[in-house]
Amino acid sequence: MASSPVRVRMAPSPTGYFHMGSARTSLFNWLYARHTGGRFILRIEDTDQKRYHPQALTDIFESLRWLGLDWDEGPEVGGDYGPYFQSQRLPIYQEHARKLVEADAAYYCYCSEERLTALRVEQRARGQTPGYDRHCRALTARQRAEYEAQGIVPVVRLKAPTEGTVTFHDLIRGDITVDVHTLDDLVLLKSDGFPTYHLANVVDDHLMEITHVLRGDEWIASTPRHVLLYEAFGWKQPVFAHLPVILSPDGGKLSKRKGAASVMDYQRAGYLPEALFNFLALLGWAPGDEREKMSIKELIDSFGLEKVSPKASVFDEKKLEWLNGQYLAERSSDSLYEEVVKEWGSRGWVDPGTLDRGYVLSVIDLMKVRSRTMKELVESCSYYFVDPQTYEKEAV
């Protein structure tokens, strides 16, 4: 019997800039879909309305398109599994939460935030790990009615098992087992009717028929909870693969100064999309030979999850600059001409209409092999055409 076609997804939240970690995760999902002949789905996880920012949504679309990561289903494209914005799927989550309660796999919790805060303080004072004490797990119908008569709107919590372990298989890391005592009864549906990440994620992945979940290793801790949810619904789990963390060259967490800038920041800094694509593909994955510079077709043909390492990868800015310089040197001078001249004009350095195209092309021929970024190329070529006083005025 033939296996189901691969369906992978990228599900960013429009709450901030589209950073390198999100770009690498998107790229691995896209490569796996293209390598297997599957489909790459874009889903927007916009249920955090307090942190939602329209510009962040625009940044997601622009970043993916600039890198060449076209999606087969999702916003602005459509598909048979929409809506692709979670904020437009609230009735779906509410219905699934209700079904879990009816199946006695979840329950209504009426605890106030004040009680939960006091509980956490008390647990910490005892040296315990903070967690919900399942106060509402065994309420009678009469007790629930009394709470509701007071106008208290409950949340819905999962009835997690109280003993045993949860095991799931990760394609990159192997079997991972967690004791259920480390998992409390997580909230699935909040009192405002919005789902938590866990409920929305599992419901959407199932309904959209996602076969493989490729995401960052920061989500490993959430996966046992998701496994419990799949079991509660009686659904088949997708294949999980958690990608290695990306570190700065000094071994620390990426910061804005150490590679955590947005994708579009790199565009503005003069990097080429094919260079950043190539660089990101090698963060945690290797083709199995000595190649470092690879075309998109070569990456698609070679890509496989069995070659993804569980070890942390390092964001080496020098390597990215080197790769970008290689791609820049290979670009035809004709293809670079318009961008160089347009930038000169936008800075007010020259009147593009007065330039000798042939001479400009000869300068680009000379300087592109010495430049690491488009920004460097624009500035180094300008020395042949721009009065030095222009730079002095600009500096002032």
JSON list of N, CA and C in Angstrom, two decimals, residues 17 19 28 31 72 76 84-85 96 130 147 168 172 177 186 220 238 261 272 290 294 345 351 364 369 380:
[
{"chain": "A", "resi": 17, "resn": "TYR", "atom": "N", "xyz": [9.89, 40.09, 14.05]},
{"chain": "A", "resi": 17, "resn": "TYR", "atom": "CA", "xyz": [10.55, 39.92, 12.77]},
{"chain": "A", "resi": 17, "resn": "TYR", "atom": "C", "xyz": [10.83, 38.44, 12.49]},
{"chain": "A", "resi": 19, "resn": "HIS", "atom": "N", "xyz": [13.09, 35.78, 11.91]},
{"chain": "A", "resi": 19, "resn": "HIS", "atom": "CA", "xyz": [14.52, 35.64, 12.19]},
{"chain": "A", "resi": 19, "resn": "HIS", "atom": "C", "xyz": [15.12, 34.40, 11.53]},
{"chain": "A", "resi": 28, "resn": "PHE", "atom": "N", "xyz": [14.05, 24.04, 5.64]},
{"chain": "A", "resi": 28, "resn": "PHE", "atom": "CA", "xyz": [14.12, 22.58, 5.76]},
{"chain": "A", "resi": 28, "resn": "PHE", "atom": "C", "xyz": [12.78, 21.94, 5.40]},
{"chain": "A", "resi": 31, "resn": "LEU", "atom": "N", "xyz": [12.50, 22.27, 1.56]},
{"chain": "A", "resi": 31, "resn": "LEU", "atom": "CA", "xyz": [13.39, 21.32, 0.89]},
{"chain": "A", "resi": 31, "resn": "LEU", "atom": "C", "xyz": [12.85, 19.89, 0.98]},
{"chain": "A", "resi": 72, "resn": "ASP", "atom": "N", "xyz": [2.61, 25.96, -1.20]},
{"chain": "A", "resi": 72, "resn": "ASP", "atom": "CA", "xyz": [1.60, 25.34, -2.05]},
{"chain": "A", "resi": 72, "resn": "ASP", "atom": "C", "xyz": [0.18, 25.60, -1.56]},
{"chain": "A", "resi": 76, "resn": "GLU", "atom": "N", "xyz": [-3.05, 33.92, 0.71]},
{"chain": "A", "resi": 76, "resn": "GLU", "atom": "CA", "xyz": [-2.81, 34.48, -0.62]},
{"chain": "A", "resi": 76, "resn": "GLU", "atom": "C", "xyz": [-2.67, 33.42, -1.70]},
{"chain": "A", "resi": 84, "resn": "TYR", "atom": "N", "xyz": [-6.35, 29.40, 6.72]},
{"chain": "A", "resi": 84, "resn": "TYR", "atom": "CA", "xyz": [-4.96, 29.18, 7.10]},
{"chain": "A", "resi": 84, "resn": "TYR", "atom": "C", "xyz": [-4.47, 30.19, 8.14]},
{"chain": "A", "resi": 85, "resn": "PHE", "atom": "N", "xyz": [-5.40, 31.01, 8.64]},
{"chain": "A", "resi": 85, "resn": "PHE", "atom": "CA", "xyz": [-5.13, 31.87, 9.79]},
{"chain": "A", "resi": 85, "resn": "PHE", "atom": "C", "xyz": [-5.85, 31.27, 10.99]},
{"chain": "A", "resi": 96, "resn": "HIS", "atom": "N", "xyz": [-13.68, 21.10, 19.13]},
{"chain": "A", "resi": 96, "resn": "HIS", "atom": "CA", "xyz": [-12.82, 19.98, 19.49]},
{"chain": "A", "resi": 96, "resn": "HIS", "atom": "C", "xyz": [-12.56, 19.93, 21.00]},
{"chain": "A", "resi": 130, "resn": "PRO", "atom": "N", "xyz": [6.40, 24.28, 40.09]},
{"chain": "A", "resi": 130, "resn": "PRO", "atom": "CA", "xyz": [5.05, 24.83, 39.97]},
{"chain": "A", "resi": 130, "resn": "PRO", "atom": "C", "xyz": [4.23, 24.07, 38.92]},
{"chain": "A", "resi": 147, "resn": "TYR", "atom": "N", "xyz": [-20.30, 27.38, 40.19]},
{"chain": "A", "resi": 147, "resn": "TYR", "atom": "CA", "xyz": [-19.29, 28.30, 39.63]},
{"chain": "A", "resi": 147, "resn": "TYR", "atom": "C", "xyz": [-19.88, 29.13, 38.49]},
{"chain": "A", "resi": 168, "resn": "PHE", "atom": "N", "xyz": [7.81, 9.12, 22.40]},
{"chain": "A", "resi": 168, "resn": "PHE", "atom": "CA", "xyz": [7.60, 9.41, 20.98]},
{"chain": "A", "resi": 168, "resn": "PHE", "atom": "C", "xyz": [8.93, 9.24, 20.25]},
{"chain": "A", "resi": 172, "resn": "ILE", "atom": "N", "xyz": [15.32, 12.57, 14.17]},
{"chain": "A", "resi": 172, "resn": "ILE", "atom": "CA", "xyz": [16.69, 13.04, 14.31]},
{"chain": "A", "resi": 172, "resn": "ILE", "atom": "C", "xyz": [17.33, 12.54, 15.60]},
{"chain": "A", "resi": 177, "resn": "THR", "atom": "N", "xyz": [11.55, 9.56, 25.93]},
{"chain": "A", "resi": 177, "resn": "THR", "atom": "CA", "xyz": [10.56, 9.14, 26.93]},
{"chain": "A", "resi": 177, "resn": "THR", "atom": "C", "xyz": [10.50, 10.15, 28.06]},
{"chain": "A", "resi": 186, "resn": "LEU", "atom": "N", "xyz": [-2.60, 20.57, 31.16]},
{"chain": "A", "resi": 186, "resn": "LEU", "atom": "CA", "xyz": [-2.41, 21.84, 30.47]},
{"chain": "A", "resi": 186, "resn": "LEU", "atom": "C", "xyz": [-3.73, 22.42, 29.99]},
{"chain": "A", "resi": 220, "resn": "ILE", "atom": "N", "xyz": [10.68, 20.36, 21.74]},
{"chain": "A", "resi": 220, "resn": "ILE", "atom": "CA", "xyz": [10.73, 18.97, 22.22]},
{"chain": "A", "resi": 220, "resn": "ILE", "atom": "C", "xyz": [9.93, 18.82, 23.51]},
{"chain": "A", "resi": 238, "resn": "PRO", "atom": "N", "xyz": [1.68, 12.57, 13.62]},
{"chain": "A", "resi": 238, "resn": "PRO", "atom": "CA", "xyz": [2.60, 12.79, 12.50]},
{"chain": "A", "resi": 238, "resn": "PRO", "atom": "C", "xyz": [3.99, 12.31, 12.88]},
{"chain": "A", "resi": 261, "resn": "ALA", "atom": "N", "xyz": [19.39, 38.73, 13.32]},
{"chain": "A", "resi": 261, "resn": "ALA", "atom": "CA", "xyz": [18.68, 39.77, 12.60]},
{"chain": "A", "resi": 261, "resn": "ALA", "atom": "C", "xyz": [17.64, 39.13, 11.69]},
{"chain": "A", "resi": 272, "resn": "LEU", "atom": "N", "xyz": [22.62, 38.16, -1.13]},
{"chain": "A", "resi": 272, "resn": "LEU", "atom": "CA", "xyz": [21.81, 37.59, -2.20]},
{"chain": "A", "resi": 272, "resn": "LEU", "atom": "C", "xyz": [20.95, 36.45, -1.64]},
{"chain": "A", "resi": 290, "resn": "GLU", "atom": "N", "xyz": [32.10, 17.00, 0.53]},
{"chain": "A", "resi": 290, "resn": "GLU", "atom": "CA", "xyz": [32.80, 18.24, 0.89]},
{"chain": "A", "resi": 290, "resn": "GLU", "atom": "C", "xyz": [32.15, 19.50, 0.31]},
{"chain": "A", "resi": 294, "resn": "MET", "atom": "N", "xyz": [26.21, 25.04, -3.07]},
{"chain": "A", "resi": 294, "resn": "MET", "atom": "CA", "xyz": [25.30, 24.15, -3.78]},
{"chain": "A", "resi": 294, "resn": "MET", "atom": "C", "xyz": [24.12, 24.94, -4.33]},
{"chain": "A", "resi": 345, "resn": "GLY", "atom": "N", "xyz": [21.54, 56.31, -7.70]},
{"chain": "A", "resi": 345, "resn": "GLY", "atom": "CA", "xyz": [20.55, 57.36, -7.92]},
{"chain": "A", "resi": 345, "resn": "GLY", "atom": "C", "xyz": [19.75, 57.66, -6.67]},
{"chain": "A", "resi": 351, "resn": "ASP", "atom": "N", "xyz": [23.50, 61.02, -11.59]},
{"chain": "A", "resi": 351, "resn": "ASP", "atom": "CA", "xyz": [22.32, 61.01, -12.45]},
{"chain": "A", "resi": 351, "resn": "ASP", "atom": "C", "xyz": [22.46, 59.80, -13.37]},
{"chain": "A", "resi": 364, "resn": "ILE", "atom": "N", "xyz": [32.04, 47.09, -12.85]},
{"chain": "A", "resi": 364, "resn": "ILE", "atom": "CA", "xyz": [31.37, 46.01, -12.10]},
{"chain": "A", "resi": 364, "resn": "ILE", "atom": "C", "xyz": [32.13, 44.71, -12.30]},
{"chain": "A", "resi": 369, "resn": "VAL", "atom": "N", "xyz": [34.23, 40.68, -8.10]},
{"chain": "A", "resi": 369, "resn": "VAL", "atom": "CA", "xyz": [35.02, 39.56, -7.58]},
{"chain": "A", "resi": 369, "resn": "VAL", "atom": "C", "xyz": [35.75, 39.94, -6.29]},
{"chain": "A", "resi": 380, "resn": "SER", "atom": "N", "xyz": [32.00, 50.29, -3.68]},
{"chain": "A", "resi": 380, "resn": "SER", "atom": "CA", "xyz": [33.33, 50.21, -4.29]},
{"chain": "A", "resi": 380, "resn": "SER", "atom": "C", "xyz": [33.30, 50.67, -5.75]}
]
